[in-house]
Amino acid sequence: MVPPGNLDDLSHTELKNLVVTLFEQVAELRRTIAAQADEIARLKGGPRRPNIKPSGMEKATEPKPDKPGGEGKGTRGSTKSKLTIHEEKTVKADAPTGSRFKGYTSFVVQDLVIRPHVTNFHCERWQTPNGKMVTAPLPAGIDGHFGPELRRFVLGLYHQGQMTVPRLVTLLRGLGIFISKRQVVRLLNAGQDEFLAEARDVLRAGLSSADWITVDDTGARHKATNGFCTQIGNEHFTWFGTTDSKSRLNFLELLRAGHGDYVINDEAIAYMRERALANHVIDRLLEHPARRFADQVAWNDHLDKLGIGALKVNPDPVLIATEGALWGSIKAHGFLPDTVIISDDAGQFDVGQHALCWVHYLESDFILGIRASTPMDWGFETARTPDKFRASAEGGGAQCRSRCGRRQALRSTSPPRSGVAPVCRAAPYTRPAVAALPAMAVTSA
């Protein structure tokens, strides 16, 4: 750009145009410098400048433009058909003389009635001929001096509405309820056994009837202590439990759904054999006539009497035997009859019939390659690379190098059976999700 001869000779408009042009050139130079800096960093092996996307807060606050012609707007449907009418009122019209009645027009009004309702129960008292006093019991649902609707209101505002206890006290007192902070805390904490029993029954019903369940766990703090929250459920139910462990033993205890017994049956023995428990330990358990133990104390005493607790071998006989007894208890109570457990391939969930969720399944390198002509062509032709599976020069076995960086030996280097793909040692059982696929071949260098 050629600079002007004399800036004083330029008009105001020409000066503004000149400034705008200079700003554009400066912006272009900055973009060029940034691109060159990225290229220099790449050539030196250093990190590139992060690509920070602009915030979407302003865009999210803008109203969405209406689509032309009402596109995308579905029919709302009748609101009245979804409501339950609690009261019918007739409104009289001040019609002049000689008018004819033509029926009614309906106008539905939704309202909310929140008011204190105090009931004084007069419980009859009778004295029997032998002098014993008989008092009529309170109606079902009455537990203490606060009714079930008030308890439901307090629990809903506290847990779902995220309202603090002081605000709850202020609100209830403003509505005319004479209640203290201590009484509100008692409503929140005391007498919640019914909720626990309901959650337990939901888990039992789900484990007894579900064809499949998904499981996962995550870190959680409870009572100022680090713990783990485990989720069990499917499309019909969900259950959460917080414990201080995320081991397989803990997972099996949760699958008992509140039962505390330990059972030695065929399923328990099969579990122990799958986990390579020593045969002489299994023989000791089978030779003893006792098969069911009420709690953990009785089970541990039984192991000590058999001398299993004193064994120092690998795998740990106490751990494997306890896991097997827990699995026997699960099966004895009718849980997981033919249920597939779907997880993220974490070791603690690898029990029974086990499968991966589709995200982790596609990430796991269990799929070695699928012919493009098969019905299950999910685009895995690009995954067929010689670098994926290479023959081991030392042992002659193929090795799996997964995306997460692990190197795990395959179970077998022999050609897979029809319909079953070879799986990593991380998966001790043939997974149903894998078994459904067509035969696959190992690509070796």
CSV table of C-alpha atoms in Angstrom, one decimal:
chain,number,residue,atom,x,y,z
A,1,MET,CA,0.0,0.0,0.0
A,2,VAL,CA,1.4,3.4,-1.1
A,3,PRO,CA,1.1,6.0,1.7
A,4,PRO,CA,-0.6,9.2,0.8
A,5,GLY,CA,1.6,12.3,0.2
A,6,ASN,CA,0.0,14.5,2.8
A,7,LEU,CA,-2.5,13.3,5.4
A,8,ASP,CA,-3.7,16.9,6.0
A,9,ASP,CA,-5.0,17.0,2.4
A,10,LEU,CA,-7.3,14.0,3.0
A,11,SER,CA,-11.0,14.5,3.8
A,12,HIS,CA,-12.6,13.0,6.9
A,13,THR,CA,-14.2,10.2,4.9
A,14,GLU,CA,-10.9,9.4,3.2
A,15,LEU,CA,-9.2,9.2,6.6
A,16,LYS,CA,-11.8,6.8,7.9
A,17,ASN,CA,-11.4,4.5,4.8
A,18,LEU,CA,-7.7,4.6,5.3
A,19,VAL,CA,-8.0,3.5,9.0
A,20,VAL,CA,-10.3,0.7,8.1
A,21,THR,CA,-7.9,-0.5,5.4
A,22,LEU,CA,-5.0,-0.5,7.9
A,23,PHE,CA,-7.1,-2.4,10.4
A,24,GLU,CA,-7.8,-5.1,7.9
A,25,GLN,CA,-4.2,-5.4,6.9
A,26,VAL,CA,-3.1,-5.7,10.6
A,27,ALA,CA,-5.7,-8.5,11.2
A,28,GLU,CA,-4.4,-10.4,8.2
A,29,LEU,CA,-0.8,-10.0,9.3
A,30,ARG,CA,-1.8,-11.4,12.8
A,31,ARG,CA,-3.4,-14.4,11.2
A,32,THR,CA,-0.3,-15.0,9.1
A,33,ILE,CA,2.0,-14.7,12.1
A,34,ALA,CA,-0.2,-17.2,14.1
A,35,ALA,CA,-0.1,-19.7,11.3
A,36,GLN,CA,3.6,-19.4,11.0
A,37,ALA,CA,4.1,-19.9,14.7
A,38,ASP,CA,2.0,-23.0,14.6
A,39,GLU,CA,4.1,-24.4,11.7
A,40,ILE,CA,7.3,-23.6,13.6
A,41,ALA,CA,6.0,-25.4,16.7
A,42,ARG,CA,5.0,-28.4,14.6
A,43,LEU,CA,8.4,-28.6,13.0
A,44,LYS,CA,10.1,-28.4,16.4
A,45,GLY,CA,7.9,-31.1,17.8
A,46,GLY,CA,6.2,-28.8,20.3
A,47,PRO,CA,2.5,-28.4,21.1
A,48,ARG,CA,0.3,-26.5,18.7
A,49,ARG,CA,-1.8,-23.6,19.7
A,50,PRO,CA,-5.1,-24.8,21.2
A,51,ASN,CA,-8.2,-24.4,19.1
A,52,ILE,CA,-10.5,-22.7,21.6
A,53,LYS,CA,-14.1,-22.5,20.3
A,54,PRO,CA,-16.1,-19.4,21.0
A,55,SER,CA,-18.6,-19.4,23.8
A,56,GLY,CA,-22.1,-20.4,22.9
A,57,MET,CA,-23.7,-18.4,25.8
A,58,GLU,CA,-24.7,-15.5,23.6
A,59,LYS,CA,-26.0,-17.7,20.9
A,60,ALA,CA,-28.0,-19.8,23.4
A,61,THR,CA,-29.7,-16.7,24.7
A,62,GLU,CA,-30.9,-15.6,21.3
A,63,PRO,CA,-34.4,-16.6,20.3
A,64,LYS,CA,-34.5,-19.3,17.7
A,65,PRO,CA,-35.9,-18.1,14.3
A,66,ASP,CA,-39.3,-19.4,13.3
A,67,LYS,CA,-39.3,-22.0,10.5
A,68,PRO,CA,-41.1,-20.9,7.4
A,69,GLY,CA,-44.7,-22.1,7.0
A,70,GLY,CA,-44.8,-23.5,10.5
A,71,GLU,CA,-42.4,-26.3,9.7
A,72,GLY,CA,-41.5,-28.5,12.6
A,73,LYS,CA,-44.5,-27.5,14.8
A,74,GLY,CA,-46.5,-30.5,15.7
A,75,THR,CA,-50.1,-30.5,17.0
A,76,ARG,CA,-50.3,-29.8,20.7
A,77,GLY,CA,-53.3,-31.9,21.3
A,78,SER,CA,-56.1,-31.3,23.8
A,79,THR,CA,-55.0,-30.2,27.3
A,80,LYS,CA,-58.4,-30.9,28.9
A,81,SER,CA,-58.2,-34.6,28.1
A,82,LYS,CA,-55.0,-34.8,30.2
A,83,LEU,CA,-56.6,-33.2,33.3
A,84,THR,CA,-58.6,-34.7,36.1
A,85,ILE,CA,-61.6,-32.5,36.9
A,86,HIS,CA,-62.0,-32.1,40.7
A,87,GLU,CA,-64.9,-29.7,40.8
A,88,GLU,CA,-67.7,-28.6,38.4
A,89,LYS,CA,-69.3,-25.2,38.8
A,90,THR,CA,-72.1,-23.5,36.9
A,91,VAL,CA,-71.9,-19.8,36.3
A,92,LYS,CA,-75.2,-18.0,35.8
A,93,ALA,CA,-75.5,-15.5,33.0
A,94,ASP,CA,-77.6,-12.2,33.3
A,95,ALA,CA,-79.6,-12.8,30.2
A,96,PRO,CA,-82.5,-10.4,29.2
A,97,THR,CA,-86.0,-11.6,29.2
A,98,GLY,CA,-87.0,-13.6,26.1
A,99,SER,CA,-83.5,-15.1,25.6
A,100,ARG,CA,-83.3,-18.9,24.7
A,101,PHE,CA,-80.9,-21.2,26.6
A,102,LYS,CA,-78.2,-22.7,24.3
A,103,GLY,CA,-76.3,-24.9,26.7
A,104,TYR,CA,-72.9,-24.2,28.3
A,105,THR,CA,-69.4,-23.3,27.2
A,106,SER,CA,-66.6,-24.9,29.0
A,107,PHE,CA,-63.6,-23.0,30.5
A,108,VAL,CA,-61.1,-25.1,32.5
A,109,VAL,CA,-59.0,-23.4,35.2
A,110,GLN,CA,-56.0,-25.1,36.9
A,111,ASP,CA,-55.2,-23.9,40.4
A,112,LEU,CA,-53.1,-25.0,43.4
A,113,VAL,CA,-54.5,-25.1,46.9
A,114,ILE,CA,-51.9,-25.0,49.7
A,115,ARG,CA,-53.3,-24.5,53.1
A,116,PRO,CA,-52.9,-26.0,56.6
A,117,HIS,CA,-55.2,-28.8,57.4
A,118,VAL,CA,-55.3,-29.8,61.1
A,119,THR,CA,-57.1,-33.0,62.1
A,120,ASN,CA,-57.9,-33.9,65.7
A,121,PHE,CA,-58.4,-37.7,65.9
A,122,HIS,CA,-60.6,-38.8,68.8
A,123,CYS,CA,-59.4,-42.3,69.4
A,124,GLU,CA,-61.9,-44.4,71.3
A,125,ARG,CA,-60.8,-46.0,74.5
A,126,TRP,CA,-62.5,-49.1,75.9
A,127,GLN,CA,-61.9,-50.9,79.1
A,128,THR,CA,-62.3,-54.7,78.9
A,129,PRO,CA,-64.0,-56.7,81.7
A,130,ASN,CA,-60.5,-57.8,82.9
A,131,GLY,CA,-59.5,-54.1,83.3
A,132,LYS,CA,-57.3,-53.8,80.1
A,133,MET,CA,-57.5,-50.6,78.1
A,134,VAL,CA,-58.1,-50.8,74.4
A,135,THR,CA,-57.4,-47.7,72.3
A,136,ALA,CA,-58.3,-47.3,68.6
A,137,PRO,CA,-55.3,-47.1,66.4
A,138,LEU,CA,-54.6,-44.1,64.1
A,139,PRO,CA,-55.4,-44.4,60.4
A,140,ALA,CA,-52.8,-45.9,58.1
A,141,GLY,CA,-50.1,-43.4,57.0
A,142,ILE,CA,-50.2,-41.4,60.2
A,143,ASP,CA,-46.8,-41.5,61.9
A,144,GLY,CA,-46.3,-38.7,64.3
A,145,HIS,CA,-47.9,-35.3,64.5
A,146,PHE,CA,-47.3,-34.4,60.8
A,147,GLY,CA,-49.4,-36.0,58.1
A,148,PRO,CA,-48.2,-37.9,55.0
A,149,GLU,CA,-49.0,-35.0,52.6
A,150,LEU,CA,-46.8,-32.6,54.7
A,151,ARG,CA,-44.0,-35.1,54.8
A,152,ARG,CA,-44.3,-35.6,51.0
A,153,PHE,CA,-44.2,-31.8,50.5
A,154,VAL,CA,-41.1,-31.4,52.7
A,155,LEU,CA,-39.2,-34.3,51.0
A,156,GLY,CA,-40.1,-33.0,47.5
A,157,LEU,CA,-38.9,-29.4,48.2
A,158,TYR,CA,-35.7,-30.6,49.9
A,159,HIS,CA,-34.6,-33.3,47.5
A,160,GLN,CA,-36.1,-32.2,44.2
A,161,GLY,CA,-36.4,-28.5,44.8
A,162,GLN,CA,-33.0,-28.2,46.4
A,163,MET,CA,-34.4,-26.0,49.2
A,164,THR,CA,-32.4,-25.6,52.4
A,165,VAL,CA,-33.8,-26.5,55.8
A,166,PRO,CA,-34.0,-22.8,57.0
A,167,ARG,CA,-36.0,-21.9,54.0
A,168,LEU,CA,-38.2,-24.8,54.5
A,169,VAL,CA,-38.9,-23.7,58.0
A,170,THR,CA,-39.7,-20.2,56.9
A,171,LEU,CA,-42.0,-21.4,54.1
A,172,LEU,CA,-43.9,-23.8,56.4
A,173,ARG,CA,-44.3,-21.2,59.1
A,174,GLY,CA,-45.5,-18.7,56.5
A,175,LEU,CA,-48.2,-21.2,55.4
A,176,GLY,CA,-49.4,-21.5,59.0
A,177,ILE,CA,-47.6,-24.7,60.0
A,178,PHE,CA,-46.2,-24.6,63.6
A,179,ILE,CA,-42.9,-26.5,63.1
A,180,SER,CA,-39.4,-26.1,64.3
A,181,LYS,CA,-36.1,-26.7,62.5
A,182,ARG,CA,-35.4,-29.8,64.5
A,183,GLN,CA,-38.8,-31.2,63.5
A,184,VAL,CA,-38.1,-30.5,59.8
A,185,VAL,CA,-34.7,-32.3,60.1
A,186,ARG,CA,-36.5,-35.3,61.6
A,187,LEU,CA,-39.0,-35.4,58.7
A,188,LEU,CA,-36.1,-35.5,56.3
A,189,ASN,CA,-34.0,-38.2,58.2
A,190,ALA,CA,-36.2,-40.3,60.4
A,191,GLY,CA,-38.6,-43.0,59.3
A,192,GLN,CA,-37.2,-43.5,55.7
A,193,ASP,CA,-37.2,-47.3,55.9
A,194,GLU,CA,-40.1,-47.4,53.6
A,195,PHE,CA,-38.1,-45.7,50.8
A,196,LEU,CA,-35.2,-48.1,51.4
A,197,ALA,CA,-37.6,-51.1,51.3
A,198,GLU,CA,-39.2,-49.8,48.1
A,199,ALA,CA,-35.7,-49.3,46.4
A,200,ARG,CA,-34.8,-52.9,47.5
A,201,ASP,CA,-38.0,-54.3,46.1
A,202,VAL,CA,-37.4,-52.5,42.8
A,203,LEU,CA,-33.9,-54.0,42.5
A,204,ARG,CA,-35.2,-57.5,43.3
A,205,ALA,CA,-38.0,-57.3,40.7
A,206,GLY,CA,-35.5,-56.0,38.1
A,207,LEU,CA,-32.9,-58.7,38.8
A,208,SER,CA,-35.6,-61.4,38.7
A,209,SER,CA,-37.1,-60.5,35.4
A,210,ALA,CA,-34.7,-58.4,33.3
A,211,ASP,CA,-33.2,-59.9,30.1
A,212,TRP,CA,-30.3,-57.5,30.4
A,213,ILE,CA,-29.0,-54.9,32.8
A,214,THR,CA,-26.4,-52.1,32.5
A,215,VAL,CA,-24.0,-51.5,35.4
A,216,ASP,CA,-21.4,-48.8,36.1
A,217,ASP,CA,-19.8,-47.1,39.1
A,218,THR,CA,-18.3,-43.7,39.9
A,219,GLY,CA,-16.6,-42.0,42.8
A,220,ALA,CA,-18.9,-40.4,45.3
A,221,ARG,CA,-18.6,-38.8,48.7
A,222,HIS,CA,-20.9,-39.8,51.6
A,223,LYS,CA,-20.6,-38.4,55.1
A,224,ALA,CA,-17.3,-36.7,54.3
A,225,THR,CA,-15.8,-40.0,53.2
A,226,ASN,CA,-14.8,-41.1,49.7
A,227,GLY,CA,-16.9,-43.9,48.3
A,228,PHE,CA,-18.3,-45.4,45.1
A,229,CYS,CA,-21.9,-45.2,43.7
A,230,THR,CA,-22.9,-48.2,41.7
A,231,GLN,CA,-25.8,-48.1,39.1
A,232,ILE,CA,-27.8,-51.1,38.1
A,233,GLY,CA,-30.7,-50.9,35.7
A,234,ASN,CA,-32.2,-51.0,32.2
A,235,GLU,CA,-34.9,-49.3,30.4
A,236,HIS,CA,-37.5,-50.3,33.0
A,237,PHE,CA,-35.8,-49.6,36.3
A,238,THR,CA,-32.7,-48.0,37.9
A,239,TRP,CA,-31.1,-48.6,41.2
A,240,PHE,CA,-28.2,-46.8,42.9
A,241,GLY,CA,-26.1,-47.9,45.9
A,242,THR,CA,-23.2,-46.2,47.6
A,243,THR,CA,-20.5,-48.3,49.2
A,244,ASP,CA,-16.9,-47.9,50.2
A,245,SER,CA,-15.5,-50.3,47.6
A,246,LYS,CA,-15.8,-51.1,43.9
A,247,SER,CA,-14.4,-54.6,43.9
A,248,ARG,CA,-16.1,-57.7,42.4
A,249,LEU,CA,-16.9,-58.8,45.9
A,250,ASN,CA,-18.8,-55.6,46.5
A,251,PHE,CA,-20.7,-55.9,43.2
A,252,LEU,CA,-21.8,-59.5,44.0
A,253,GLU,CA,-23.0,-58.3,47.4
A,254,LEU,CA,-25.1,-55.6,45.7
A,255,LEU,CA,-26.6,-58.2,43.4
A,256,ARG,CA,-28.0,-60.1,46.4
A,257,ALA,CA,-30.5,-57.1,46.7
A,258,GLY,CA,-30.5,-57.0,50.5
A,259,HIS,CA,-30.1,-60.7,51.2
A,260,GLY,CA,-27.3,-61.5,53.6
A,261,ASP,CA,-26.8,-65.2,53.2
A,262,TYR,CA,-24.1,-67.3,51.6
A,263,VAL,CA,-25.0,-70.4,49.6
A,264,ILE,CA,-22.9,-73.3,48.3
A,265,ASN,CA,-24.8,-74.8,45.3
A,266,ASP,CA,-24.0,-75.9,41.8
A,267,GLU,CA,-23.7,-72.3,40.5
A,268,ALA,CA,-21.3,-71.4,43.4
A,269,ILE,CA,-19.1,-74.4,42.6
A,270,ALA,CA,-19.1,-73.6,38.9
A,271,TYR,CA,-18.0,-70.0,39.7
A,272,MET,CA,-15.2,-71.3,41.9
A,273,ARG,CA,-13.9,-73.6,39.2
A,274,GLU,CA,-14.1,-70.8,36.6
A,275,ARG,CA,-11.9,-68.7,38.9
A,276,ALA,CA,-9.3,-71.5,39.2
A,277,LEU,CA,-9.9,-72.2,42.9
A,278,ALA,CA,-7.9,-75.2,44.0
A,279,ASN,CA,-9.7,-78.5,43.8
A,280,HIS,CA,-8.9,-79.5,47.4
A,281,VAL,CA,-10.5,-76.3,48.7
A,282,ILE,CA,-13.7,-77.1,46.7
A,283,ASP,CA,-13.6,-80.6,48.0
A,284,ARG,CA,-13.6,-79.3,51.6
A,285,LEU,CA,-16.6,-77.2,50.9
A,286,LEU,CA,-18.5,-80.0,49.2
A,287,GLU,CA,-17.7,-82.6,51.9
A,288,HIS,CA,-19.2,-80.4,54.7
A,289,PRO,CA,-23.0,-80.9,55.0
A,290,ALA,CA,-23.7,-77.2,55.6
A,291,ARG,CA,-24.8,-75.4,52.4
A,292,ARG,CA,-26.4,-72.1,53.5
A,293,PHE,CA,-25.0,-69.6,56.0
A,294,ALA,CA,-27.1,-66.7,57.5
A,295,ASP,CA,-24.5,-63.9,57.4
A,296,GLN,CA,-20.9,-63.0,56.9
A,297,VAL,CA,-19.9,-64.0,60.5
A,298,ALA,CA,-21.3,-67.5,60.0
A,299,TRP,CA,-19.6,-67.9,56.7
A,300,ASN,CA,-16.2,-66.7,57.9
A,301,ASP,CA,-16.4,-69.1,60.9
A,302,HIS,CA,-17.2,-71.9,58.5
A,303,LEU,CA,-14.1,-71.1,56.4
A,304,ASP,CA,-11.9,-71.0,59.5
A,305,LYS,CA,-13.2,-74.4,60.7
A,306,LEU,CA,-12.4,-75.9,57.3
A,307,GLY,CA,-8.9,-74.4,57.4
A,308,ILE,CA,-9.4,-72.4,54.3
A,309,GLY,CA,-8.6,-69.1,55.9
A,310,ALA,CA,-5.1,-70.2,56.8
A,311,LEU,CA,-4.2,-71.1,53.3
A,312,LYS,CA,-1.7,-68.8,51.6
A,313,VAL,CA,-2.0,-69.6,47.9
A,314,ASN,CA,-2.8,-67.8,44.8
A,315,PRO,CA,-5.6,-67.1,43.9
A,316,ASP,CA,-6.8,-66.2,47.4
A,317,PRO,CA,-9.1,-69.1,48.4
A,318,VAL,CA,-11.1,-67.0,50.9
A,319,LEU,CA,-11.8,-64.4,48.3
A,320,ILE,CA,-12.8,-66.8,45.5
A,321,ALA,CA,-14.8,-69.0,47.8
A,322,THR,CA,-16.7,-65.9,49.2
A,323,GLU,CA,-17.4,-64.7,45.7
A,324,GLY,CA,-18.7,-68.1,44.7
A,325,ALA,CA,-20.9,-68.3,47.8
A,326,LEU,CA,-22.3,-64.8,46.9
A,327,TRP,CA,-22.9,-65.9,43.4
A,328,GLY,CA,-24.7,-69.0,44.7
A,329,SER,CA,-26.9,-66.8,46.9
A,330,ILE,CA,-27.8,-64.6,43.9
A,331,LYS,CA,-28.9,-67.7,41.9
A,332,ALA,CA,-30.6,-69.3,44.9
A,333,HIS,CA,-32.9,-66.2,45.2
A,334,GLY,CA,-33.8,-66.4,41.5
A,335,PHE,CA,-31.8,-63.3,40.4
A,336,LEU,CA,-30.2,-63.0,37.0
A,337,PRO,CA,-31.9,-66.2,35.7
A,338,ASP,CA,-30.7,-65.6,32.1
A,339,THR,CA,-29.7,-62.0,32.3
A,340,VAL,CA,-26.8,-60.4,30.4
A,341,ILE,CA,-24.7,-57.9,32.3
A,342,ILE,CA,-23.6,-55.0,30.1
A,343,SER,CA,-20.7,-52.9,31.3
A,344,ASP,CA,-17.7,-50.9,30.3
A,345,ASP,CA,-15.4,-53.9,30.6
A,346,ALA,CA,-14.4,-53.1,34.2
A,347,GLY,CA,-13.1,-56.2,35.9
A,348,GLN,CA,-15.5,-56.0,38.9
A,349,PHE,CA,-18.5,-56.4,36.6
A,350,ASP,CA,-17.2,-59.5,34.7
A,351,VAL,CA,-19.5,-62.1,36.2
A,352,GLY,CA,-22.2,-64.4,34.7
A,353,GLN,CA,-23.2,-63.6,31.1
A,354,HIS,CA,-21.3,-60.5,30.3
A,355,ALA,CA,-21.3,-58.2,27.3
A,356,LEU,CA,-20.0,-54.7,26.5
A,357,CYS,CA,-22.0,-51.6,25.7
A,358,TRP,CA,-21.7,-50.8,22.0
A,359,VAL,CA,-19.4,-47.8,22.6
A,360,HIS,CA,-16.8,-49.8,24.6
A,361,TYR,CA,-17.4,-52.8,22.3
A,362,LEU,CA,-16.3,-50.8,19.3
A,363,GLU,CA,-13.4,-49.4,21.3
A,364,SER,CA,-12.1,-52.8,22.6
A,365,ASP,CA,-10.4,-54.3,19.5
A,366,PHE,CA,-12.4,-57.5,19.9
A,367,ILE,CA,-13.5,-57.0,16.3
A,368,LEU,CA,-10.6,-58.0,14.0
A,369,GLY,CA,-12.3,-57.3,10.7
A,370,ILE,CA,-15.7,-57.8,9.0
A,371,ARG,CA,-16.3,-58.5,5.4
A,372,ALA,CA,-18.0,-55.6,3.7
A,373,SER,CA,-20.7,-57.9,2.3
A,374,THR,CA,-21.9,-59.0,5.7
A,375,PRO,CA,-25.2,-57.6,7.1
A,376,MET,CA,-23.3,-56.2,10.0
A,377,ASP,CA,-20.9,-54.0,8.0
A,378,TRP,CA,-20.3,-51.1,10.3
A,379,GLY,CA,-17.3,-49.7,8.4
A,380,PHE,CA,-14.6,-51.8,10.0
A,381,GLU,CA,-12.8,-52.3,6.7
A,382,THR,CA,-10.5,-49.4,7.7
A,383,ALA,CA,-9.6,-51.2,10.9
A,384,ARG,CA,-8.0,-54.1,8.9
A,385,THR,CA,-4.3,-53.0,9.1
A,386,PRO,CA,-1.3,-55.2,9.5
A,387,ASP,CA,-0.3,-53.0,12.5
A,388,LYS,CA,-3.4,-54.1,14.4
A,389,PHE,CA,-2.3,-57.6,15.1
A,390,ARG,CA,1.2,-58.9,14.7
A,391,ALA,CA,2.7,-62.3,15.3
A,392,SER,CA,4.9,-62.5,18.3
A,393,ALA,CA,8.4,-63.6,17.4
A,394,GLU,CA,9.0,-65.0,20.8
A,395,GLY,CA,6.0,-67.2,21.5
A,396,GLY,CA,4.4,-67.3,18.0
A,397,GLY,CA,1.1,-66.0,19.4
A,398,ALA,CA,-0.9,-63.0,18.1
A,399,GLN,CA,-1.0,-60.0,20.3
A,400,CYS,CA,-3.8,-57.4,20.6
A,401,ARG,CA,-2.7,-53.8,20.6
A,402,SER,CA,-5.8,-51.9,21.6
A,403,ARG,CA,-6.5,-48.1,21.2
A,404,CYS,CA,-6.0,-47.6,24.9
A,405,GLY,CA,-2.4,-48.7,24.7
A,406,ARG,CA,-2.7,-52.1,26.3
A,407,ARG,CA,-1.0,-55.1,24.8
A,408,GLN,CA,-2.9,-58.3,25.8
A,409,ALA,CA,-2.2,-61.8,24.5
A,410,LEU,CA,-5.1,-63.3,22.6
A,411,ARG,CA,-6.6,-66.5,24.0
A,412,SER,CA,-5.8,-68.6,21.0
A,413,THR,CA,-4.0,-68.1,17.7
A,414,SER,CA,-5.9,-70.9,16.0
A,415,PRO,CA,-8.6,-70.0,13.5
A,416,PRO,CA,-11.8,-68.9,15.3
A,417,ARG,CA,-14.9,-71.0,15.3
A,418,SER,CA,-17.7,-70.0,13.0
A,419,GLY,CA,-19.6,-67.1,14.6
A,420,VAL,CA,-17.1,-66.6,17.5
A,421,ALA,CA,-14.3,-64.1,17.5
A,422,PRO,CA,-11.1,-64.5,19.5
A,423,VAL,CA,-11.2,-62.3,22.6
A,424,CYS,CA,-8.6,-60.8,24.9
A,425,ARG,CA,-7.6,-62.3,28.2
A,426,ALA,CA,-9.3,-59.3,29.8
A,427,ALA,CA,-12.6,-61.0,28.8
A,428,PRO,CA,-12.6,-64.4,30.6
A,429,TYR,CA,-16.0,-65.4,29.1
A,430,THR,CA,-17.1,-65.5,25.5
A,431,ARG,CA,-19.3,-62.4,25.3
A,432,PRO,CA,-22.7,-62.6,23.6
A,433,ALA,CA,-22.1,-59.4,21.7
A,434,VAL,CA,-19.0,-60.9,20.2
A,435,ALA,CA,-20.5,-64.4,19.6
A,436,ALA,CA,-23.2,-62.9,17.4
A,437,LEU,CA,-20.6,-61.7,14.8
A,438,PRO,CA,-19.5,-63.7,11.8
A,439,ALA,CA,-16.1,-65.4,11.8
A,440,MET,CA,-13.1,-63.1,11.6
A,441,ALA,CA,-9.5,-63.6,10.7
A,442,VAL,CA,-6.3,-62.4,12.4
A,443,THR,CA,-4.2,-60.2,10.3
A,444,SER,CA,-0.5,-61.0,10.8
A,445,ALA,CA,2.6,-59.3,9.6
